[in-house]
Amino acid sequence: MKFSTKVLTLLVATTAAYSHNIPVKRNNFDKCFSDLKENSTCLETILTAMTNKTFNKSCKIYASEKCQKFYSEVDNIPESCFDAEDKQKGLTKDGVRQLVAQFNYMCVKDENDRLCPLPDITINHFYNPKFSGTKEEVDRDSFKAIEETCYSKKCTDALVEYDISMLNDQKILEMMSTHSNGESVEDFKKYFEDGHNLLTSKNCTEKAGTKTPELYSDSHKDSTSDGSITYVKMSSMIMTTLSVLYYLL
């Protein structure tokens, strides 16, 4: 299967780099967490980059009835959780909704209860503190993860759902365009449409169930990441994503 660079950008940059772990002091959110009361763990969870050690716990919290209700009512999140003075660099409501969509995909496992290929390479490679890959290495490893995704219907369907959720959210597309290196809303729509078409093509869907997807961590046991938990800032995640976009295009 042949993938264009822009499709690689779509499937990797917008699903992987959005939760790149950038250290942020917890006291930046003390007032926010205090105002959220019992819902503080719901926001804290999606603001924390996943590692192998925290994956199951994070996804369990994310999927809880309490947190799902919280995520469906983003407009009710206290203003103390957002940066009123600099919406481009601080956490925004659209940013929270993007992270919710991100977690919804990241937490899906394949038919054998294993991580899907893109979340696996995200956690175990791209977020490894020692990662210093070249463009060629990023292209190669991303290409492999995308190809392997097609072998799991659950993983493919989850990524298709993610693409559709982005296509249907004009505000998130506008946010991504605002923080990009000149990419328009229509450009981002095209990337997600290309990804959707690729994943729903016969060339991809006919592979489902024909073998178990190979994961990056299967052949890199010694280099998988169990990094410490860190809080993430929306501006940092956006800029990380868009730097990858710029890097790969």
PDB file of C-alpha atoms in Angstrom:
ATOM      1  CA  MET A   1       0.000   0.000   0.000  1.00  0.00           C
ATOM      2  CA  LYS A   2       1.380   3.386  -0.941  1.00  0.00           C
ATOM      3  CA  PHE A   3       0.807   6.326   1.404  1.00  0.00           C
ATOM      4  CA  SER A   4       1.390   9.983   0.598  1.00  0.00           C
ATOM      5  CA  THR A   5       3.435  12.132   2.966  1.00  0.00           C
ATOM      6  CA  LYS A   6       0.363  14.211   3.784  1.00  0.00           C
ATOM      7  CA  VAL A   7      -1.543  11.096   4.811  1.00  0.00           C
ATOM      8  CA  LEU A   8       1.373  10.175   7.070  1.00  0.00           C
ATOM      9  CA  THR A   9       1.142  13.680   8.492  1.00  0.00           C
ATOM     10  CA  LEU A  10      -2.559  13.280   9.150  1.00  0.00           C
ATOM     11  CA  LEU A  11      -2.403   9.904  10.815  1.00  0.00           C
ATOM     12  CA  VAL A  12       0.721  10.497  12.853  1.00  0.00           C
ATOM     13  CA  ALA A  13       0.936  14.193  13.657  1.00  0.00           C
ATOM     14  CA  THR A  14      -2.703  14.665  14.569  1.00  0.00           C
ATOM     15  CA  THR A  15      -2.946  11.517  16.663  1.00  0.00           C
ATOM     16  CA  ALA A  16       0.500  11.280  18.125  1.00  0.00           C
ATOM     17  CA  ALA A  17       1.964  14.710  18.643  1.00  0.00           C
ATOM     18  CA  TYR A  18      -1.118  16.144  20.266  1.00  0.00           C
ATOM     19  CA  SER A  19      -0.286  14.454  23.535  1.00  0.00           C
ATOM     20  CA  HIS A  20       3.471  14.953  23.444  1.00  0.00           C
ATOM     21  CA  ASN A  21       4.580  15.270  27.060  1.00  0.00           C
ATOM     22  CA  ILE A  22       5.707  18.812  27.842  1.00  0.00           C
ATOM     23  CA  PRO A  23       6.453  19.445  31.545  1.00  0.00           C
ATOM     24  CA  VAL A  24       4.122  21.926  33.233  1.00  0.00           C
ATOM     25  CA  LYS A  25       4.069  22.645  36.947  1.00  0.00           C
ATOM     26  CA  ARG A  26       0.989  21.362  38.689  1.00  0.00           C
ATOM     27  CA  ASN A  27       0.404  24.650  40.498  1.00  0.00           C
ATOM     28  CA  ASN A  28      -0.563  26.158  37.132  1.00  0.00           C
ATOM     29  CA  PHE A  29      -3.803  24.215  37.532  1.00  0.00           C
ATOM     30  CA  ASP A  30      -4.327  24.331  41.298  1.00  0.00           C
ATOM     31  CA  LYS A  31      -7.220  26.824  41.128  1.00  0.00           C
ATOM     32  CA  CYS A  32      -8.730  24.947  38.210  1.00  0.00           C
ATOM     33  CA  PHE A  33      -8.576  21.569  39.970  1.00  0.00           C
ATOM     34  CA  SER A  34      -9.992  23.119  43.133  1.00  0.00           C
ATOM     35  CA  ASP A  35     -12.944  24.559  41.216  1.00  0.00           C
ATOM     36  CA  LEU A  36     -13.566  21.266  39.440  1.00  0.00           C
ATOM     37  CA  LYS A  37     -13.766  19.399  42.759  1.00  0.00           C
ATOM     38  CA  GLU A  38     -14.586  15.712  42.129  1.00  0.00           C
ATOM     39  CA  ASN A  39     -14.143  16.167  38.367  1.00  0.00           C
ATOM     40  CA  SER A  40     -10.529  17.280  38.647  1.00  0.00           C
ATOM     41  CA  THR A  41      -9.193  13.797  37.849  1.00  0.00           C
ATOM     42  CA  CYS A  42     -11.125  13.809  34.558  1.00  0.00           C
ATOM     43  CA  LEU A  43      -9.330  16.893  33.272  1.00  0.00           C
ATOM     44  CA  GLU A  44      -6.035  15.909  34.868  1.00  0.00           C
ATOM     45  CA  THR A  45      -6.132  12.572  33.033  1.00  0.00           C
ATOM     46  CA  ILE A  46      -6.397  14.024  29.517  1.00  0.00           C
ATOM     47  CA  LEU A  47      -3.755  16.647  30.344  1.00  0.00           C
ATOM     48  CA  THR A  48      -1.294  13.890  31.217  1.00  0.00           C
ATOM     49  CA  ALA A  49       0.708  12.096  28.562  1.00  0.00           C
ATOM     50  CA  MET A  50       0.215   8.329  28.732  1.00  0.00           C
ATOM     51  CA  THR A  51       3.039   5.879  29.386  1.00  0.00           C
ATOM     52  CA  ASN A  52       3.016   2.089  29.465  1.00  0.00           C
ATOM     53  CA  LYS A  53       2.653   2.206  33.234  1.00  0.00           C
ATOM     54  CA  THR A  54      -0.270   4.638  33.252  1.00  0.00           C
ATOM     55  CA  PHE A  55      -2.151   3.491  30.130  1.00  0.00           C
ATOM     56  CA  ASN A  56      -4.727   1.186  31.745  1.00  0.00           C
ATOM     57  CA  LYS A  57      -5.402   3.516  34.663  1.00  0.00           C
ATOM     58  CA  SER A  58      -5.736   6.580  32.436  1.00  0.00           C
ATOM     59  CA  CYS A  59      -8.108   4.860  30.029  1.00  0.00           C
ATOM     60  CA  LYS A  60     -10.210   3.483  32.889  1.00  0.00           C
ATOM     61  CA  ILE A  61     -10.619   6.971  34.339  1.00  0.00           C
ATOM     62  CA  TYR A  62     -11.354   8.387  30.881  1.00  0.00           C
ATOM     63  CA  ALA A  63     -14.082   5.794  30.239  1.00  0.00           C
ATOM     64  CA  SER A  64     -15.786   6.212  33.621  1.00  0.00           C
ATOM     65  CA  GLU A  65     -19.383   7.427  33.640  1.00  0.00           C
ATOM     66  CA  LYS A  66     -18.419  10.482  35.677  1.00  0.00           C
ATOM     67  CA  CYS A  67     -15.707  11.579  33.262  1.00  0.00           C
ATOM     68  CA  GLN A  68     -17.726  10.866  30.130  1.00  0.00           C
ATOM     69  CA  LYS A  69     -20.422  13.174  31.488  1.00  0.00           C
ATOM     70  CA  PHE A  70     -17.755  15.780  32.253  1.00  0.00           C
ATOM     71  CA  TYR A  71     -16.298  15.542  28.725  1.00  0.00           C
ATOM     72  CA  SER A  72     -19.756  15.985  27.211  1.00  0.00           C
ATOM     73  CA  GLU A  73     -20.177  19.276  29.070  1.00  0.00           C
ATOM     74  CA  VAL A  74     -16.942  21.086  28.187  1.00  0.00           C
ATOM     75  CA  ASP A  75     -18.720  24.443  28.148  1.00  0.00           C
ATOM     76  CA  ASN A  76     -19.324  24.038  31.895  1.00  0.00           C
ATOM     77  CA  ILE A  77     -15.622  23.776  32.758  1.00  0.00           C
ATOM     78  CA  PRO A  78     -14.646  26.721  35.043  1.00  0.00           C
ATOM     79  CA  GLU A  79     -12.850  29.639  33.419  1.00  0.00           C
ATOM     80  CA  SER A  80     -10.003  29.160  35.907  1.00  0.00           C
ATOM     81  CA  CYS A  81      -8.932  26.199  33.754  1.00  0.00           C
ATOM     82  CA  PHE A  82      -8.346  28.374  30.695  1.00  0.00           C
ATOM     83  CA  ASP A  83      -5.941  31.160  29.783  1.00  0.00           C
ATOM     84  CA  ALA A  84      -8.163  34.177  29.190  1.00  0.00           C
ATOM     85  CA  GLU A  85      -5.224  36.422  28.302  1.00  0.00           C
ATOM     86  CA  ASP A  86      -3.625  34.210  25.681  1.00  0.00           C
ATOM     87  CA  LYS A  87      -5.969  31.691  24.108  1.00  0.00           C
ATOM     88  CA  GLN A  88      -3.393  30.749  21.485  1.00  0.00           C
ATOM     89  CA  LYS A  89      -0.865  29.545  24.045  1.00  0.00           C
ATOM     90  CA  GLY A  90      -3.094  28.325  26.869  1.00  0.00           C
ATOM     91  CA  LEU A  91      -5.654  25.582  27.283  1.00  0.00           C
ATOM     92  CA  THR A  92      -8.946  26.242  25.481  1.00  0.00           C
ATOM     93  CA  LYS A  93     -12.319  24.504  25.368  1.00  0.00           C
ATOM     94  CA  ASP A  94     -11.639  23.425  21.800  1.00  0.00           C
ATOM     95  CA  GLY A  95      -8.326  22.058  23.032  1.00  0.00           C
ATOM     96  CA  VAL A  96     -10.113  19.977  25.671  1.00  0.00           C
ATOM     97  CA  ARG A  97     -12.478  18.580  23.060  1.00  0.00           C
ATOM     98  CA  GLN A  98      -9.515  17.651  20.854  1.00  0.00           C
ATOM     99  CA  LEU A  99      -7.877  15.833  23.764  1.00  0.00           C
ATOM    100  CA  VAL A 100     -11.115  13.973  24.489  1.00  0.00           C
ATOM    101  CA  ALA A 101     -11.201  12.776  20.866  1.00  0.00           C
ATOM    102  CA  GLN A 102      -7.518  11.905  21.140  1.00  0.00           C
ATOM    103  CA  PHE A 103      -8.074   9.722  24.205  1.00  0.00           C
ATOM    104  CA  ASN A 104     -11.110   8.099  22.635  1.00  0.00           C
ATOM    105  CA  TYR A 105      -8.837   6.748  19.915  1.00  0.00           C
ATOM    106  CA  MET A 106      -5.718   6.111  22.000  1.00  0.00           C
ATOM    107  CA  CYS A 107      -7.597   3.929  24.496  1.00  0.00           C
ATOM    108  CA  VAL A 108      -8.931   1.469  21.912  1.00  0.00           C
ATOM    109  CA  LYS A 109      -7.182  -1.916  21.841  1.00  0.00           C
ATOM    110  CA  ASP A 110      -7.141  -4.474  19.039  1.00  0.00           C
ATOM    111  CA  GLU A 111      -8.912  -7.824  18.921  1.00  0.00           C
ATOM    112  CA  ASN A 112      -6.124  -9.390  21.002  1.00  0.00           C
ATOM    113  CA  ASP A 113      -6.311  -6.733  23.730  1.00  0.00           C
ATOM    114  CA  ARG A 114      -3.102  -5.084  22.546  1.00  0.00           C
ATOM    115  CA  LEU A 115      -2.412  -1.441  21.812  1.00  0.00           C
ATOM    116  CA  CYS A 116      -3.204  -0.290  18.295  1.00  0.00           C
ATOM    117  CA  PRO A 117      -0.072   0.344  16.187  1.00  0.00           C
ATOM    118  CA  LEU A 118      -0.181   4.162  16.243  1.00  0.00           C
ATOM    119  CA  PRO A 119      -0.745   4.550  19.996  1.00  0.00           C
ATOM    120  CA  ASP A 120       1.951   1.937  20.545  1.00  0.00           C
ATOM    121  CA  ILE A 121       4.567   3.781  18.514  1.00  0.00           C
ATOM    122  CA  THR A 122       3.404   7.066  20.044  1.00  0.00           C
ATOM    123  CA  ILE A 123       3.979   5.890  23.607  1.00  0.00           C
ATOM    124  CA  ASN A 124       7.029   3.726  22.996  1.00  0.00           C
ATOM    125  CA  HIS A 125       8.938   5.684  20.384  1.00  0.00           C
ATOM    126  CA  PHE A 126       7.890   9.242  19.603  1.00  0.00           C
ATOM    127  CA  TYR A 127       7.529  10.120  23.309  1.00  0.00           C
ATOM    128  CA  ASN A 128      10.646   8.334  24.435  1.00  0.00           C
ATOM    129  CA  PRO A 129      12.898  10.983  26.063  1.00  0.00           C
ATOM    130  CA  LYS A 130      15.789   9.591  24.022  1.00  0.00           C
ATOM    131  CA  PHE A 131      13.973   9.881  20.685  1.00  0.00           C
ATOM    132  CA  SER A 132      15.941  11.841  18.093  1.00  0.00           C
ATOM    133  CA  GLY A 133      14.684  10.399  14.830  1.00  0.00           C
ATOM    134  CA  THR A 134      15.402  11.815  11.408  1.00  0.00           C
ATOM    135  CA  LYS A 135      12.706  12.579   8.864  1.00  0.00           C
ATOM    136  CA  GLU A 136      13.474   9.321   7.096  1.00  0.00           C
ATOM    137  CA  GLU A 137      13.123   7.361  10.339  1.00  0.00           C
ATOM    138  CA  VAL A 138       9.845   9.074  11.201  1.00  0.00           C
ATOM    139  CA  ASP A 139       8.501   8.316   7.721  1.00  0.00           C
ATOM    140  CA  ARG A 140       9.633   4.693   7.897  1.00  0.00           C
ATOM    141  CA  ASP A 141       8.258   3.941  11.363  1.00  0.00           C
ATOM    142  CA  SER A 142       5.017   5.827  10.751  1.00  0.00           C
ATOM    143  CA  PHE A 143       4.513   4.047   7.437  1.00  0.00           C
ATOM    144  CA  LYS A 144       4.895   0.695   9.162  1.00  0.00           C
ATOM    145  CA  ALA A 145       2.447   1.585  11.965  1.00  0.00           C
ATOM    146  CA  ILE A 146      -0.177   2.763   9.488  1.00  0.00           C
ATOM    147  CA  GLU A 147       0.152  -0.378   7.392  1.00  0.00           C
ATOM    148  CA  GLU A 148      -0.192  -2.537  10.505  1.00  0.00           C
ATOM    149  CA  THR A 149      -3.315  -0.630  11.601  1.00  0.00           C
ATOM    150  CA  CYS A 150      -5.203  -2.067   8.635  1.00  0.00           C
ATOM    151  CA  TYR A 151      -4.802  -5.585  10.024  1.00  0.00           C
ATOM    152  CA  SER A 152      -7.102  -4.734  12.952  1.00  0.00           C
ATOM    153  CA  LYS A 153     -10.689  -3.758  12.220  1.00  0.00           C
ATOM    154  CA  LYS A 154     -11.075  -2.306  15.704  1.00  0.00           C
ATOM    155  CA  CYS A 155      -8.010  -0.097  15.334  1.00  0.00           C
ATOM    156  CA  THR A 156      -8.954   0.968  11.823  1.00  0.00           C
ATOM    157  CA  ASP A 157     -12.543   1.757  12.807  1.00  0.00           C
ATOM    158  CA  ALA A 158     -11.372   3.788  15.799  1.00  0.00           C
ATOM    159  CA  LEU A 159      -9.042   5.867  13.639  1.00  0.00           C
ATOM    160  CA  VAL A 160     -11.791   6.384  11.053  1.00  0.00           C
ATOM    161  CA  GLU A 161     -14.053   7.613  13.864  1.00  0.00           C
ATOM    162  CA  TYR A 162     -11.328  10.017  14.971  1.00  0.00           C
ATOM    163  CA  ASP A 163     -10.969  11.401  11.446  1.00  0.00           C
ATOM    164  CA  ILE A 164     -14.718  11.878  11.164  1.00  0.00           C
ATOM    165  CA  SER A 165     -14.879  13.639  14.533  1.00  0.00           C
ATOM    166  CA  MET A 166     -12.214  16.083  13.362  1.00  0.00           C
ATOM    167  CA  LEU A 167     -13.943  16.662  10.021  1.00  0.00           C
ATOM    168  CA  ASN A 168     -17.189  17.424  11.819  1.00  0.00           C
ATOM    169  CA  ASP A 169     -15.646  19.941  14.219  1.00  0.00           C
ATOM    170  CA  GLN A 170     -15.118  23.277  12.497  1.00  0.00           C
ATOM    171  CA  LYS A 171     -13.791  24.944  15.640  1.00  0.00           C
ATOM    172  CA  ILE A 172     -10.994  22.420  16.086  1.00  0.00           C
ATOM    173  CA  LEU A 173     -10.079  22.722  12.414  1.00  0.00           C
ATOM    174  CA  GLU A 174      -9.939  26.500  12.812  1.00  0.00           C
ATOM    175  CA  MET A 175      -7.767  26.128  15.916  1.00  0.00           C
ATOM    176  CA  MET A 176      -5.344  23.864  14.045  1.00  0.00           C
ATOM    177  CA  SER A 177      -5.199  26.306  11.137  1.00  0.00           C
ATOM    178  CA  THR A 178      -4.560  29.249  13.468  1.00  0.00           C
ATOM    179  CA  HIS A 179      -1.515  27.528  14.925  1.00  0.00           C
ATOM    180  CA  SER A 180      -0.176  26.161  11.640  1.00  0.00           C
ATOM    181  CA  ASN A 181       2.553  27.264   9.277  1.00  0.00           C
ATOM    182  CA  GLY A 182       0.071  28.683   6.783  1.00  0.00           C
ATOM    183  CA  GLU A 183      -2.202  25.662   6.474  1.00  0.00           C
ATOM    184  CA  SER A 184      -5.848  26.586   5.903  1.00  0.00           C
ATOM    185  CA  VAL A 185      -8.965  24.950   7.343  1.00  0.00           C
ATOM    186  CA  GLU A 186      -9.536  23.436   3.912  1.00  0.00           C
ATOM    187  CA  ASP A 187      -6.019  21.981   3.965  1.00  0.00           C
ATOM    188  CA  PHE A 188      -6.739  20.232   7.252  1.00  0.00           C
ATOM    189  CA  LYS A 189     -10.084  19.008   5.974  1.00  0.00           C
ATOM    190  CA  LYS A 190      -8.298  17.520   2.971  1.00  0.00           C
ATOM    191  CA  TYR A 191      -5.784  15.731   5.200  1.00  0.00           C
ATOM    192  CA  PHE A 192      -8.547  14.152   7.295  1.00  0.00           C
ATOM    193  CA  GLU A 193     -10.541  13.258   4.186  1.00  0.00           C
ATOM    194  CA  ASP A 194      -7.474  11.593   2.671  1.00  0.00           C
ATOM    195  CA  GLY A 195      -6.958   9.624   5.869  1.00  0.00           C
ATOM    196  CA  HIS A 196     -10.603   8.583   5.981  1.00  0.00           C
ATOM    197  CA  ASN A 197     -10.538   7.471   2.341  1.00  0.00           C
ATOM    198  CA  LEU A 198      -7.319   5.531   2.848  1.00  0.00           C
ATOM    199  CA  LEU A 199      -8.571   3.670   5.897  1.00  0.00           C
ATOM    200  CA  THR A 200     -11.910   2.798   4.287  1.00  0.00           C
ATOM    201  CA  SER A 201     -10.359   1.710   0.992  1.00  0.00           C
ATOM    202  CA  LYS A 202     -10.531  -1.941  -0.057  1.00  0.00           C
ATOM    203  CA  ASN A 203      -6.745  -2.088  -0.019  1.00  0.00           C
ATOM    204  CA  CYS A 204      -6.855  -1.458   3.750  1.00  0.00           C
ATOM    205  CA  THR A 205     -10.103  -3.114   4.852  1.00  0.00           C
ATOM    206  CA  GLU A 206      -9.380  -6.407   3.087  1.00  0.00           C
ATOM    207  CA  LYS A 207      -6.366  -6.871   5.371  1.00  0.00           C
ATOM    208  CA  ALA A 208      -8.448  -6.882   8.563  1.00  0.00           C
ATOM    209  CA  GLY A 209      -8.036 -10.126  10.513  1.00  0.00           C
ATOM    210  CA  THR A 210      -5.513 -11.678   8.139  1.00  0.00           C
ATOM    211  CA  LYS A 211      -2.766 -11.428  10.738  1.00  0.00           C
ATOM    212  CA  THR A 212      -2.019  -9.888  14.138  1.00  0.00           C
ATOM    213  CA  PRO A 213      -0.727  -6.314  13.748  1.00  0.00           C
ATOM    214  CA  GLU A 214       2.989  -5.998  14.466  1.00  0.00           C
ATOM    215  CA  LEU A 215       3.800  -3.337  17.046  1.00  0.00           C
ATOM    216  CA  TYR A 216       6.874  -1.175  17.395  1.00  0.00           C
ATOM    217  CA  SER A 217       7.259  -2.367  20.986  1.00  0.00           C
ATOM    218  CA  ASP A 218       7.385  -6.017  19.846  1.00  0.00           C
ATOM    219  CA  SER A 219      10.841  -5.522  18.377  1.00  0.00           C
ATOM    220  CA  HIS A 220      12.079  -2.724  20.642  1.00  0.00           C
ATOM    221  CA  LYS A 221      11.600  -4.121  24.141  1.00  0.00           C
ATOM    222  CA  ASP A 222      14.638  -2.322  25.513  1.00  0.00           C
ATOM    223  CA  SER A 223      13.684   1.118  24.236  1.00  0.00           C
ATOM    224  CA  THR A 224      10.025   1.397  25.243  1.00  0.00           C
ATOM    225  CA  SER A 225       9.086   4.429  27.289  1.00  0.00           C
ATOM    226  CA  ASP A 226       7.943   4.344  30.880  1.00  0.00           C
ATOM    227  CA  GLY A 227       8.586   8.013  31.418  1.00  0.00           C
ATOM    228  CA  SER A 228       7.301   9.854  34.448  1.00  0.00           C
ATOM    229  CA  ILE A 229       3.862  11.486  34.378  1.00  0.00           C
ATOM    230  CA  THR A 230       3.936  15.052  33.151  1.00  0.00           C
ATOM    231  CA  TYR A 231       1.295  17.695  32.676  1.00  0.00           C
ATOM    232  CA  VAL A 232       0.817  19.066  29.203  1.00  0.00           C
ATOM    233  CA  LYS A 233      -0.025  22.547  27.999  1.00  0.00           C
ATOM    234  CA  MET A 234      -2.337  22.991  25.039  1.00  0.00           C
ATOM    235  CA  SER A 235      -0.039  25.486  23.313  1.00  0.00           C
ATOM    236  CA  SER A 236       2.863  23.060  23.535  1.00  0.00           C
ATOM    237  CA  MET A 237       0.793  20.222  22.116  1.00  0.00           C
ATOM    238  CA  ILE A 238      -0.444  22.350  19.251  1.00  0.00           C
ATOM    239  CA  MET A 239       3.009  23.586  18.395  1.00  0.00           C
ATOM    240  CA  THR A 240       4.436  20.068  18.619  1.00  0.00           C
ATOM    241  CA  THR A 241       1.768  18.819  16.233  1.00  0.00           C
ATOM    242  CA  LEU A 242       2.303  21.603  13.780  1.00  0.00           C
ATOM    243  CA  SER A 243       6.063  21.362  13.915  1.00  0.00           C
ATOM    244  CA  VAL A 244       5.638  17.724  12.866  1.00  0.00           C
ATOM    245  CA  LEU A 245       3.296  18.873  10.100  1.00  0.00           C
ATOM    246  CA  TYR A 246       5.922  21.323   8.901  1.00  0.00           C
ATOM    247  CA  TYR A 247       8.623  18.682   9.246  1.00  0.00           C
ATOM    248  CA  LEU A 248       6.826  16.036   7.221  1.00  0.00           C
ATOM    249  CA  LEU A 249       5.220  18.134   4.483  1.00  0.00           C
TER     250      LEU A 249
END
